[in-house]
Amino acid sequence: MTRSLAFEAFRYSAILLALAVTLIPILWMASMAFKPVAEWQATGANLTWIPDDPTLDNFRFLFGESNSNLIVALDRTAGKPILSSLLSATFGTILAMTAGTAAAYGLSRFGSGANLPLALIQLRLFPPMAVMIPVMMMWAFLGLMDTWWGLALVYGIVTLPFAFWLMKTFFDEMPKEIEEAALVEGCSRWRVFIRVTLPMMAAPLAAASLFVFILNWSDYLIALLLTTREWVTIPVYMASLSSSMTGQLYGAKAALGLIAAVPPVILGIVIQKHLVRGLTFGALKQ
Amino acid sequence: MTIAEVQPLSKLKPARDDGARLGFRLTLPAQLLVLFIAVFPLLMQLYISLTDWSPLSGASWPQAWQFWNSFANYSDLISDNRLWSALGRTLFIIAICVPIEFLLGLGLATLFVDDFPGKRVAYSILIAPMMVVPAVAGYMFFMLFQSGGPVNDILSWFTPDPVAIAWLSDRHLALVAVMVTDIWQWTPLMFLILLAGLVGVPSDQLKAAALLGASPWQRFRTIVIPRMKTIIIIALAIRVIECFKIFDTLFIMTGGGPGVATETISVYIYKVTTNDLIWGYVAAIALAILIVLSIGAVWAMKRLAR
C-alpha cells in the first residue's frame, strides 16, 4: 500500500511528539539529579534544562557526605532504605513466585484449587487501602510492623495474583507429552515437576519473576502504612528529604528517584515481550 | 502381551490419584495466603466496623466489643459528605483519564502497526513511563508543575509574558496536574495492550476490504473493532480498576490538597486511618467499598460471560 507523503509526515511528527512528552519528565529528573544546589530552583531565564555545572554532589549527599552549599545534613543515609526496598521486593517476589507457580501447576495439570483464579482476581480488584486496617492490626500483633520481612509477606500476597495467572498461562501452553514420557519412565509426579517441567520453564519463570519484582519495587502505599523508621523503603524515605529550613531537597530527591526508577525501566524493557501477558493476567499474549 | 508392557500401565492408575494429592499440596500455600490476607482480615474488619474502637482507645482490638455501636458507623457513612465527594472525585478522574488514555493509546498503536525505521527504540521508550515507580513519577510531576518549573517554562515560549501558574496550589489546576500525570503514566499501558490486539487483526482481510473500496474508517469499524472487542474491554477494565485505587502519584503531588480538592477515595481512607485514627469507622467504609466492588465485579463478569 502506498501512503501519501502527508500521512508519513503526520505519523512521524505524532510519534516524535509522543516521544518528547514521554521523555521530558524523565530527563528533567535525570538533569535535576546532577544539578548543584544553586540550580535546583532556578526559575525563569535562569532555568536550566541541562545543568550548567553538573555534579555528583547529590548522590554523595544521599550516602552521607555533607554538602557545603546545604546547611542541613541527613540524619540517615539512603543506604538502608535502598536495602529495605531490595530485600522486601526480592523476598516478596520469591514468596509470590513460589506459591503462585506451585498453585498454577496444581490447577493447570490436576485441576486443584479451582476457586483460586477468581479469588486472586478479586484480591487484585480491591484497593489495598480498603484492607490495610486489619493487616496493620495483625502485623502489630505479630510484631511485623516496620520490618522488611513483614513488608515482604504483604508484597508476596499482593502480587500472588500476577505470579499465579502468568505461570498458569505458561503451563497451559506447555505441551504435556514430555511430562507424560517422564511419567511412563517411572518418575513420580513431584520429580517430573521439579526435574522436567521447571527447567523447561526457566525463561517464563525468569520473565514472570522480573515482572513481579517490578510490581513489588513500585509499591508506596503499603510501605507507607507498614514501615515507620527502621525499614522504610525508598519512596517513603524520599518524602523525608526535605527540611523546614531548606524546603524540598530537589537534587537529592531527584538523584534517589533516578536510582529507584532506572532498574525497573531496564528490567521492563528486557521482558517487554511478556508485558502484555503480565498486565492482562494472561488474557492476552503478544 | 508381556508382563513388561503391562506394568507401566498398571502404575499409571495410582499415579493419577497421586496427581490429585500433589495438586492439593501444590495449591495449599496459595490457598493459605489468600485465607491469611482475605478471609481472616475481612472478618476482623467486619467485627471492628461494628464498634467505635480506635488504636487509642486503650483496649486491644479483641476487646473492641466494649465499644459496640452496631450499625452506627454504617449510618454515619451515608451522611459523610467528604466521603461522597471523594468518591465523586475518583469517578470524575476515571471518567476523564481512562477515555483519554484509551484514545491516545489507540491512536499511537495504529501508527505502530506497520514497520518504520527506529520502531523498536520508539516502542521501548514509549512503554517506559509505566515502569517508573509511581511515587517517583509523582515526584517528577511535582517538580514539573512548580510555578518556576519546566511546564510553565514551556508555556512561556508561546506567550508574550512569562507564565507563573501555581498549578498545585489551585483547586482546579491541581486536579488537572494529577490527571496529566496519570495519563502520562498509563497511556503506555493502553498503547501496549491495544497494539498487541491490532497486530492480531489479519492483514489480508484489511487488504481485501481496501481493494473492495472500503474507506479506512469503514475498515476500522467493520473489521478491526469487532476483532478487538474483548481486548478493548480488558484494557478498559484494567484501567478503571487501577484508576479507582489512585493514590501514589496523587498523594505525593498534592497530598489530596489544596484542602480536599484532589482527595480521592484512597487518600480519604488513608487520612482518616492515619490522622483521625477512627478505625472502626474506616473499617466500615472499607467494607462498604469492598462489598460494592464485589457486587459490581460479579455483575460485570456475568455480563461478559454472556
Coordinates of C-alpha atoms in Angstrom, one line a residue:
Chain A
M1 CA 0.0 0.0 0.0
T2 CA 1.4 3.4 -0.9
R3 CA 0.8 6.2 1.5
S4 CA 0.9 9.8 0.9
L5 CA 3.8 12.0 2.0
A6 CA 1.4 14.0 4.1
F7 CA 0.5 10.9 6.1
E8 CA 4.1 9.9 6.7
A9 CA 4.9 13.4 7.8
F10 CA 1.9 13.3 10.2
R11 CA 2.9 9.9 11.5
Y12 CA 6.5 10.9 12.2
S13 CA 5.6 14.1 13.9
A14 CA 3.0 12.4 16.0
I15 CA 5.5 9.8 17.1
L16 CA 8.2 12.4 17.8
L17 CA 5.7 14.4 19.9
A18 CA 4.8 11.3 21.9
L19 CA 8.4 10.5 22.5
A20 CA 9.1 14.1 23.6
V21 CA 6.2 14.1 26.1
T22 CA 7.3 10.7 27.4
L23 CA 10.9 11.6 27.8
I24 CA 10.8 15.2 29.1
P25 CA 9.7 14.3 32.7
I26 CA 12.3 11.5 33.0
L27 CA 15.0 13.7 31.5
W28 CA 14.1 16.6 33.8
M29 CA 14.6 14.4 36.8
A30 CA 17.8 13.0 35.4
S31 CA 19.1 16.5 34.8
M32 CA 18.0 17.6 38.3
A33 CA 19.9 14.8 39.8
F34 CA 23.2 16.2 38.5
K35 CA 22.4 19.9 39.3
P36 CA 24.3 21.8 42.0
V37 CA 22.2 23.3 44.8
A38 CA 22.3 26.8 43.1
E39 CA 20.5 25.4 40.1
W40 CA 17.8 23.4 41.9
Q41 CA 15.2 26.1 41.9
A42 CA 16.5 28.5 39.3
T43 CA 13.4 29.9 37.5
G44 CA 12.5 32.0 34.5
A45 CA 15.5 33.0 32.5
N46 CA 17.9 31.1 34.8
L47 CA 16.1 27.8 34.5
T48 CA 18.5 25.3 33.1
W49 CA 17.4 22.2 31.1
I50 CA 20.9 20.8 31.2
P51 CA 22.9 21.5 34.3
D52 CA 25.5 24.3 33.7
D53 CA 27.7 22.8 36.3
P54 CA 27.0 19.1 36.5
T55 CA 28.0 17.4 39.8
L56 CA 27.7 14.2 41.7
D57 CA 27.2 16.0 44.9
N58 CA 23.5 15.0 45.2
F59 CA 24.4 11.3 45.1
R60 CA 27.3 11.8 47.6
F61 CA 24.9 13.7 49.8
L62 CA 22.4 10.8 49.8
F63 CA 25.1 8.5 51.1
G64 CA 26.2 10.7 53.9
E65 CA 28.7 13.2 52.6
S66 CA 27.9 16.7 53.8
N67 CA 27.3 19.4 51.2
S68 CA 28.9 22.8 51.8
N69 CA 26.1 24.5 50.0
L70 CA 23.4 22.9 52.2
I71 CA 23.0 23.8 55.8
V72 CA 21.3 20.5 56.6
A73 CA 22.8 17.1 56.9
L74 CA 20.9 13.9 56.7
D75 CA 20.3 12.1 59.9
R76 CA 20.3 8.8 58.0
T77 CA 21.7 7.9 54.6
A78 CA 19.8 6.4 51.7
G79 CA 21.7 3.1 52.1
K80 CA 19.3 1.4 54.4
P81 CA 16.1 2.4 52.6
I82 CA 17.6 1.0 49.4
L83 CA 18.5 -2.2 51.2
S84 CA 14.9 -2.4 52.6
S85 CA 13.4 -1.9 49.1
L86 CA 15.7 -4.6 47.7
L87 CA 15.1 -7.1 50.5
S88 CA 11.3 -6.7 50.7
A89 CA 10.8 -6.7 46.9
T90 CA 13.1 -9.7 46.4
F91 CA 11.6 -11.8 49.1
G92 CA 8.1 -10.7 48.2
T93 CA 8.8 -11.9 44.7
I94 CA 10.2 -15.2 45.9
L95 CA 7.1 -15.8 48.0
A96 CA 4.7 -14.9 45.3
M97 CA 6.5 -16.9 42.6
T98 CA 6.9 -20.0 44.8
A99 CA 3.3 -20.1 45.9
G100 CA 2.0 -18.9 42.5
T101 CA 4.0 -21.3 40.4
A102 CA 3.1 -24.3 42.6
A103 CA -0.6 -23.4 42.6
A104 CA -0.6 -22.6 38.9
Y105 CA 0.9 -26.1 38.2
G106 CA -1.6 -27.7 40.5
L107 CA -4.5 -26.1 38.7
S108 CA -3.2 -26.5 35.2
R109 CA -2.3 -30.2 35.5
F110 CA -4.5 -31.6 38.2
G111 CA -7.5 -29.2 38.4
S112 CA -6.8 -28.5 42.0
G113 CA -7.8 -25.2 43.6
A114 CA -10.5 -24.2 41.1
N115 CA -11.5 -21.3 43.4
L116 CA -8.1 -19.6 43.1
P117 CA -8.4 -17.8 39.7
L118 CA -11.5 -15.8 40.8
A119 CA -10.3 -15.3 44.4
L120 CA -7.0 -13.9 43.1
I121 CA -8.6 -11.6 40.6
Q122 CA -10.8 -10.3 43.4
L123 CA -7.7 -9.8 45.5
R124 CA -6.4 -7.6 42.8
L125 CA -9.6 -5.7 42.4
F126 CA -9.7 -4.4 45.9
P127 CA -8.0 -1.1 46.7
P128 CA -5.1 -2.0 49.1
M129 CA -6.3 0.9 51.3
A130 CA -9.5 -1.0 52.0
V131 CA -7.9 -4.0 53.6
M132 CA -5.0 -2.3 55.3
I133 CA -6.6 -1.7 58.7
P134 CA -6.9 -5.4 59.7
V135 CA -3.5 -6.0 58.1
M136 CA -2.0 -3.3 60.3
M137 CA -3.7 -4.8 63.4
M138 CA -2.4 -8.3 62.5
W139 CA 1.1 -7.0 61.8
A140 CA 1.3 -5.1 65.0
F141 CA 0.1 -8.2 66.9
L142 CA 2.7 -10.4 65.1
G143 CA 5.5 -7.9 65.6
L144 CA 5.9 -7.5 61.9
M145 CA 5.5 -3.7 61.8
D146 CA 8.5 -1.8 60.5
T147 CA 10.4 -4.8 59.3
W148 CA 11.4 -5.8 55.8
W149 CA 10.1 -9.3 56.3
G150 CA 6.7 -8.1 57.3
L151 CA 6.6 -6.0 54.2
A152 CA 7.9 -8.9 52.0
L153 CA 5.0 -11.0 53.3
V154 CA 2.4 -8.5 52.2
Y155 CA 4.1 -8.0 48.9
G156 CA 4.2 -11.7 48.3
I157 CA 0.4 -11.9 48.8
V158 CA -0.4 -8.7 46.9
T159 CA 1.5 -9.9 43.8
L160 CA 0.4 -13.5 44.1
P161 CA -2.4 -13.0 41.5
F162 CA 0.1 -11.9 38.9
A163 CA 2.5 -14.7 39.6
F164 CA -0.3 -17.3 39.5
W165 CA -2.0 -16.1 36.4
L166 CA 1.2 -15.6 34.4
M167 CA 2.5 -19.1 35.3
K168 CA -0.9 -20.7 34.7
T169 CA -1.0 -19.4 31.1
F170 CA 2.6 -20.6 30.6
F171 CA 1.8 -24.1 32.0
D172 CA -1.4 -24.3 29.9
E173 CA 0.6 -23.7 26.8
M174 CA 3.3 -26.1 27.5
P175 CA 3.0 -29.4 25.7
K176 CA 2.3 -32.3 28.1
E177 CA 4.0 -35.0 26.1
I178 CA 7.4 -34.7 27.7
E179 CA 6.0 -34.9 31.2
E180 CA 3.9 -37.9 30.2
A181 CA 7.0 -39.6 28.8
A182 CA 8.9 -39.0 32.1
L183 CA 5.9 -40.4 34.0
V184 CA 6.0 -43.6 31.9
E185 CA 9.7 -43.8 32.6
G186 CA 8.7 -44.2 36.3
C187 CA 9.3 -40.7 37.6
S188 CA 7.0 -39.6 40.4
R189 CA 4.8 -36.6 39.6
W190 CA 6.7 -34.4 42.0
R191 CA 10.0 -35.3 40.4
V192 CA 8.6 -34.6 37.0
F193 CA 7.5 -31.2 38.2
I194 CA 10.9 -30.4 39.7
R195 CA 13.2 -32.1 37.3
V196 CA 11.4 -31.8 33.9
T197 CA 8.8 -29.1 34.0
L198 CA 10.5 -26.3 35.9
P199 CA 13.8 -26.5 34.0
M200 CA 11.8 -26.3 30.8
M201 CA 10.0 -23.2 32.1
A202 CA 13.2 -21.4 33.1
A203 CA 12.7 -18.5 30.7
P204 CA 9.0 -17.9 31.5
L205 CA 9.8 -18.2 35.2
A206 CA 12.5 -15.5 34.9
A207 CA 10.2 -13.2 33.0
A208 CA 7.4 -13.6 35.5
S209 CA 9.8 -13.1 38.4
L210 CA 11.1 -9.9 36.9
F211 CA 7.6 -8.7 36.3
V212 CA 6.5 -9.4 39.9
F213 CA 9.7 -7.8 41.1
I214 CA 8.9 -4.6 39.3
L215 CA 5.4 -4.5 40.9
N216 CA 6.8 -5.0 44.4
W217 CA 9.6 -2.5 43.8
S218 CA 6.9 0.1 42.8
D219 CA 4.9 0.0 46.0
Y220 CA 4.5 3.1 48.0
L221 CA 1.2 2.9 50.0
I222 CA 1.8 -0.4 51.8
A223 CA 5.3 0.6 52.9
L224 CA 3.9 4.0 54.0
L225 CA 1.5 2.2 56.3
L226 CA 3.6 -0.7 57.5
T227 CA 7.1 0.9 58.0
T228 CA 7.8 3.9 60.2
R229 CA 11.5 4.3 60.7
E230 CA 13.9 1.3 60.7
W231 CA 12.9 -0.3 57.4
V232 CA 11.3 2.4 55.4
T233 CA 11.6 1.8 51.6
I234 CA 12.9 4.2 49.0
P235 CA 9.7 6.1 48.2
V236 CA 8.8 6.6 51.9
Y237 CA 12.3 7.7 52.7
M238 CA 12.2 10.1 49.7
A239 CA 9.4 12.0 51.2
S240 CA 11.5 12.8 54.2
L241 CA 14.2 14.5 52.1
S242 CA 13.0 18.0 52.9
S243 CA 13.5 20.2 55.8
S244 CA 11.8 23.2 57.3
M245 CA 14.9 25.3 56.7
T246 CA 15.7 24.4 53.1
G247 CA 12.4 23.2 51.8
Q248 CA 12.5 20.4 49.3
L249 CA 15.9 18.9 48.7
Y250 CA 15.2 18.8 45.0
G251 CA 18.5 17.5 43.7
A252 CA 18.9 14.8 46.4
K253 CA 15.3 13.6 45.8
A254 CA 15.8 13.5 42.0
A255 CA 19.1 11.5 42.5
L256 CA 17.2 9.0 44.6
G257 CA 14.3 9.0 42.2
L258 CA 16.7 8.1 39.4
I259 CA 18.2 5.3 41.5
A260 CA 14.7 3.9 42.1
A261 CA 13.5 4.4 38.6
V262 CA 16.3 3.0 36.5
P263 CA 16.2 -0.7 37.5
P264 CA 12.6 -1.3 36.7
V265 CA 12.7 0.5 33.4
I266 CA 15.6 -1.6 32.3
L267 CA 14.0 -4.8 33.6
G268 CA 10.8 -3.9 31.9
I269 CA 12.4 -3.4 28.6
V270 CA 14.2 -6.7 29.0
I271 CA 10.9 -8.5 29.4
Q272 CA 8.8 -6.3 27.1
K273 CA 7.7 -9.4 25.2
H274 CA 5.8 -10.7 28.2
L275 CA 4.4 -7.4 29.5
V276 CA 1.1 -7.6 27.8
R277 CA 0.5 -11.1 29.2
G278 CA 1.5 -10.0 32.7
L279 CA -0.6 -6.9 32.7
T280 CA -3.7 -8.6 31.5
F281 CA -3.5 -11.6 33.8
G282 CA -2.5 -13.8 30.8
A283 CA -5.7 -12.9 29.0
L284 CA -3.7 -11.6 26.0
K285 CA -0.4 -12.6 24.5
Q286 CA 1.9 -10.7 22.3
Chain B
M1 CA 1.1 -59.2 26.0
T2 CA 4.2 -59.4 28.1
I3 CA 4.4 -58.5 31.7
A4 CA 6.9 -55.7 30.9
E5 CA 4.3 -53.9 28.9
V6 CA 1.5 -54.3 31.4
Q7 CA 3.4 -52.9 34.4
P8 CA 3.8 -49.3 33.4
L9 CA 0.1 -49.1 32.6
S10 CA -0.8 -50.5 36.0
K11 CA 1.5 -48.0 37.6
L12 CA -0.3 -45.1 35.8
K13 CA -3.6 -45.7 37.7
P14 CA -2.4 -44.9 41.3
A15 CA -0.3 -42.1 39.7
R16 CA -3.5 -40.3 38.8
D17 CA -4.7 -40.3 42.5
D18 CA -1.2 -39.2 43.2
G19 CA -1.8 -36.2 41.0
A20 CA -4.9 -35.1 42.9
R21 CA -2.9 -35.3 46.1
L22 CA 0.1 -33.4 44.7
G23 CA -2.3 -30.9 43.1
F24 CA -3.8 -30.3 46.6
R25 CA -0.4 -29.8 48.1
L26 CA 0.8 -27.5 45.4
T27 CA -2.2 -25.2 45.7
L28 CA -2.1 -25.3 49.5
P29 CA 0.4 -22.4 50.1
A30 CA -1.6 -20.1 47.8
Q31 CA -4.9 -21.0 49.5
L32 CA -3.4 -20.3 52.9
L33 CA -2.1 -17.0 51.8
V34 CA -5.5 -16.0 50.4
L35 CA -7.1 -17.1 53.6
F36 CA -4.5 -15.2 55.6
I37 CA -4.9 -11.9 53.7
A38 CA -8.5 -12.0 52.6
V39 CA -10.8 -14.1 54.7
F40 CA -9.4 -13.6 58.2
P41 CA -8.8 -9.8 57.8
L42 CA -12.3 -9.4 56.4
L43 CA -13.8 -11.0 59.4
M44 CA -11.7 -8.7 61.6
Q45 CA -12.8 -5.8 59.6
L46 CA -16.4 -6.7 59.9
Y47 CA -16.0 -7.0 63.7
I48 CA -14.2 -3.7 64.1
S49 CA -16.7 -1.9 61.8
L50 CA -19.5 -2.6 64.3
T51 CA -17.6 -0.9 67.1
D52 CA -16.3 2.5 67.9
W53 CA -12.8 1.1 68.6
S54 CA -9.6 3.0 67.8
P55 CA -6.0 2.2 68.5
L56 CA -6.0 5.0 71.1
S57 CA -9.0 3.6 72.9
G58 CA -6.8 1.7 75.4
A59 CA -8.2 -1.7 74.8
S60 CA -6.6 -4.2 72.3
W61 CA -8.7 -5.0 69.3
P62 CA -10.2 -8.3 70.5
Q63 CA -11.8 -6.3 73.3
A64 CA -13.4 -3.9 70.8
W65 CA -16.8 -5.2 71.7
Q66 CA -16.7 -2.8 74.7
F67 CA -17.2 -0.1 72.2
W68 CA -20.0 -1.9 70.4
N69 CA -22.3 0.5 68.5
S70 CA -23.8 -1.9 66.0
F71 CA -24.5 -0.2 62.7
A72 CA -23.9 3.4 63.7
N73 CA -20.7 3.6 61.6
Y74 CA -22.7 2.5 58.6
S75 CA -25.4 5.1 59.1
D76 CA -22.7 7.8 59.6
L77 CA -21.2 6.8 56.3
I78 CA -24.4 7.8 54.5
S79 CA -24.2 11.3 55.7
D80 CA -20.4 11.7 55.3
N81 CA -20.2 14.4 52.7
R82 CA -16.4 14.3 52.5
L83 CA -16.6 10.5 51.6
W84 CA -19.2 11.1 48.9
S85 CA -17.3 13.9 47.3
A86 CA -14.0 11.9 47.4
L87 CA -15.9 9.1 45.7
G88 CA -17.3 11.6 43.1
R89 CA -13.8 13.0 42.5
T90 CA -12.4 9.5 42.0
L91 CA -15.1 8.7 39.5
F92 CA -14.5 12.0 37.8
I93 CA -10.8 11.3 37.4
I94 CA -11.7 7.8 35.9
A95 CA -14.2 9.4 33.6
I96 CA -11.7 11.9 32.2
C97 CA -8.4 9.9 32.3
V98 CA -9.4 6.5 31.1
P99 CA -11.1 7.7 27.8
I100 CA -8.1 10.0 27.1
E101 CA -5.6 7.2 27.8
F102 CA -7.7 4.9 25.6
L103 CA -7.9 7.3 22.6
L104 CA -4.2 8.3 22.8
G105 CA -3.1 4.7 23.2
L106 CA -5.3 3.6 20.3
G107 CA -4.0 6.4 18.1
L108 CA -0.4 5.6 18.9
A109 CA -1.0 1.9 18.4
T110 CA -2.4 2.4 14.9
L111 CA 0.8 4.3 14.0
F112 CA 2.9 1.3 15.2
V113 CA 1.1 -1.4 13.2
D114 CA 3.4 -1.0 10.1
D115 CA 7.1 -1.1 10.3
F116 CA 9.2 2.0 10.2
P117 CA 12.9 2.7 10.9
G118 CA 13.5 3.1 14.6
K119 CA 10.3 1.4 15.6
R120 CA 11.8 -0.8 18.2
V121 CA 13.6 2.0 20.0
A122 CA 10.5 4.2 19.9
Y123 CA 8.4 1.4 21.3
S124 CA 10.8 0.8 24.2
I125 CA 10.8 4.5 25.0
L126 CA 7.0 4.8 24.8
I127 CA 6.3 2.0 27.3
A128 CA 8.9 3.3 29.8
P129 CA 6.5 5.5 31.9
M130 CA 4.5 2.6 33.3
M131 CA 7.7 1.0 34.6
V132 CA 8.7 4.2 36.5
V133 CA 7.9 3.8 40.2
P134 CA 4.6 5.7 40.6
A135 CA 5.9 7.5 43.7
V136 CA 8.9 8.7 41.6
A137 CA 6.6 9.7 38.8
G138 CA 4.6 11.7 41.3
Y139 CA 7.7 13.5 42.4
M140 CA 8.8 14.1 38.8
F141 CA 5.5 15.9 38.0
F142 CA 5.6 17.7 41.4
M143 CA 8.8 19.3 40.1
L144 CA 7.5 19.9 36.6
F145 CA 4.4 21.7 37.9
Q146 CA 6.2 24.0 40.3
S147 CA 5.4 27.6 39.4
G148 CA 9.1 28.2 38.3
G149 CA 9.2 24.8 36.8
P150 CA 9.6 23.5 33.2
V151 CA 5.9 23.2 32.4
N152 CA 5.5 26.9 32.9
D153 CA 8.8 27.5 31.1
I154 CA 7.5 25.6 28.0
L155 CA 4.2 27.5 28.2
S156 CA 6.2 30.8 28.3
W157 CA 7.7 30.0 24.9
F158 CA 4.2 30.6 23.4
T159 CA 3.1 33.6 25.4
P160 CA 4.5 37.1 25.5
D161 CA 4.8 37.2 29.3
P162 CA 6.5 34.5 31.4
V163 CA 3.9 32.1 32.8
A164 CA 3.9 31.5 36.5
I165 CA 0.9 29.4 37.3
A166 CA 0.9 27.8 40.7
W167 CA -0.5 24.5 39.4
L168 CA -0.5 22.5 42.6
S169 CA -2.0 25.2 44.8
D170 CA -5.0 25.9 42.7
R171 CA -8.1 23.8 43.4
H172 CA -8.9 23.1 39.7
L173 CA -5.4 23.1 38.2
A174 CA -4.2 20.7 40.9
L175 CA -6.7 18.2 39.7
V176 CA -5.6 18.8 36.1
A177 CA -2.0 18.2 37.0
V178 CA -2.8 15.0 38.8
M179 CA -4.8 13.8 35.8
V180 CA -2.0 14.7 33.4
T181 CA 0.4 12.6 35.5
D182 CA -2.0 9.6 35.4
I183 CA -2.4 10.0 31.6
W184 CA 1.4 10.2 31.2
Q185 CA 2.0 7.1 33.2
W186 CA -0.8 4.9 31.9
T187 CA -1.4 5.7 28.3
P188 CA 1.6 3.4 27.6
L189 CA -0.4 0.5 29.1
M190 CA -3.3 1.2 26.6
F191 CA -0.8 1.5 23.8
L192 CA 0.8 -1.8 24.6
I193 CA -2.4 -3.8 25.0
L194 CA -4.2 -2.2 22.0
L195 CA -1.1 -2.6 19.8
A196 CA -1.0 -6.3 20.7
G197 CA -4.6 -6.5 19.6
L198 CA -4.1 -4.6 16.4
V199 CA -1.2 -6.7 15.3
G200 CA -3.5 -9.7 15.6
V201 CA -6.0 -8.4 13.1
P202 CA -5.4 -10.3 9.9
S203 CA -3.9 -8.0 7.3
D204 CA -5.3 -10.0 4.3
Q205 CA -8.9 -9.1 5.4
L206 CA -7.9 -5.5 5.6
K207 CA -6.3 -5.6 2.2
A208 CA -9.3 -7.3 0.7
A209 CA -11.6 -4.7 2.2
A210 CA -9.3 -1.9 0.8
L211 CA -9.5 -3.5 -2.6
L212 CA -13.3 -3.5 -2.4
G213 CA -13.1 0.2 -1.8
A214 CA -13.8 0.4 1.9
S215 CA -12.5 3.6 3.5
P216 CA -10.0 3.4 6.4
W217 CA -12.8 4.3 8.8
Q218 CA -15.1 1.6 7.4
R219 CA -12.3 -0.9 7.6
F220 CA -11.6 0.1 11.2
R221 CA -15.2 -0.1 12.2
T222 CA -16.2 -3.3 10.5
I223 CA -13.1 -5.4 10.8
V224 CA -10.8 -4.0 13.5
I225 CA -13.3 -3.1 16.2
P226 CA -15.3 -6.4 16.2
R227 CA -12.0 -8.3 16.4
M228 CA -10.7 -6.1 19.2
K229 CA -13.8 -6.1 21.3
T230 CA -12.6 -8.4 24.0
I231 CA -9.2 -6.7 24.1
I232 CA -10.7 -3.2 24.4
I233 CA -13.0 -4.4 27.3
I234 CA -10.0 -5.9 29.1
A235 CA -7.8 -2.8 28.6
L236 CA -10.6 -0.5 29.8
A237 CA -11.5 -2.8 32.8
I238 CA -7.9 -2.9 34.0
R239 CA -7.5 0.9 33.8
V240 CA -10.8 1.6 35.5
I241 CA -9.9 -0.8 38.4
E242 CA -6.4 0.6 38.8
C243 CA -7.6 4.2 38.4
F244 CA -10.1 3.7 41.2
K245 CA -7.2 2.9 43.5
I246 CA -5.2 6.0 42.5
F247 CA -3.0 7.1 45.4
D248 CA 0.8 7.2 45.0
T249 CA 1.3 9.9 42.3
L250 CA -1.5 12.0 43.6
F251 CA -0.6 11.8 47.2
I252 CA 3.0 12.8 46.6
M253 CA 2.0 15.7 44.3
T254 CA -0.8 17.3 46.3
G255 CA -1.4 15.1 49.4
G256 CA -5.1 15.4 48.5
G257 CA -4.9 19.2 48.7
P258 CA -5.2 22.1 48.4
G259 CA -7.8 21.5 51.1
V260 CA -9.6 18.4 49.8
A261 CA -9.5 19.5 46.1
T262 CA -7.8 16.3 45.0
E263 CA -8.9 13.9 47.7
T264 CA -9.8 10.5 46.2
I265 CA -11.2 7.5 48.0
S266 CA -7.8 6.0 48.8
V267 CA -6.4 9.4 50.0
Y268 CA -9.5 9.9 52.2
I269 CA -9.3 6.5 53.8
Y270 CA -5.6 7.0 54.3
K271 CA -6.1 10.3 56.1
V272 CA -8.9 9.0 58.3
T273 CA -6.7 6.0 59.1
T274 CA -3.5 7.8 60.0
N275 CA -4.7 11.3 61.2
D276 CA -8.1 10.8 62.7
L277 CA -7.5 7.2 63.8
I278 CA -11.2 6.3 64.0
W279 CA -10.5 2.7 62.8
G280 CA -14.0 1.4 63.5
Y281 CA -15.4 3.9 61.0
V282 CA -12.6 3.3 58.5
A283 CA -13.3 -0.4 58.6
A284 CA -17.0 0.3 57.8
I285 CA -16.1 2.5 54.8
A286 CA -13.6 -0.1 53.6
L287 CA -16.0 -2.9 53.9
A288 CA -18.8 -1.0 52.2
I289 CA -16.4 -0.3 49.3
L290 CA -15.4 -3.9 49.1
I291 CA -19.0 -5.1 49.0
V292 CA -20.0 -2.6 46.3
L293 CA -16.9 -3.6 44.2
S294 CA -17.6 -7.3 44.6
I295 CA -21.2 -6.9 43.5
G296 CA -20.0 -4.8 40.6
A297 CA -17.4 -7.4 39.6
V298 CA -19.8 -10.3 39.8
W299 CA -22.3 -8.4 37.7
A300 CA -19.7 -7.4 35.2
M301 CA -18.4 -10.9 34.9
K302 CA -21.8 -12.3 34.3
R303 CA -22.5 -9.7 31.6
L304 CA -19.1 -10.5 30.0
A305 CA -19.8 -14.2 30.1
R306 CA -23.0 -13.6 28.1

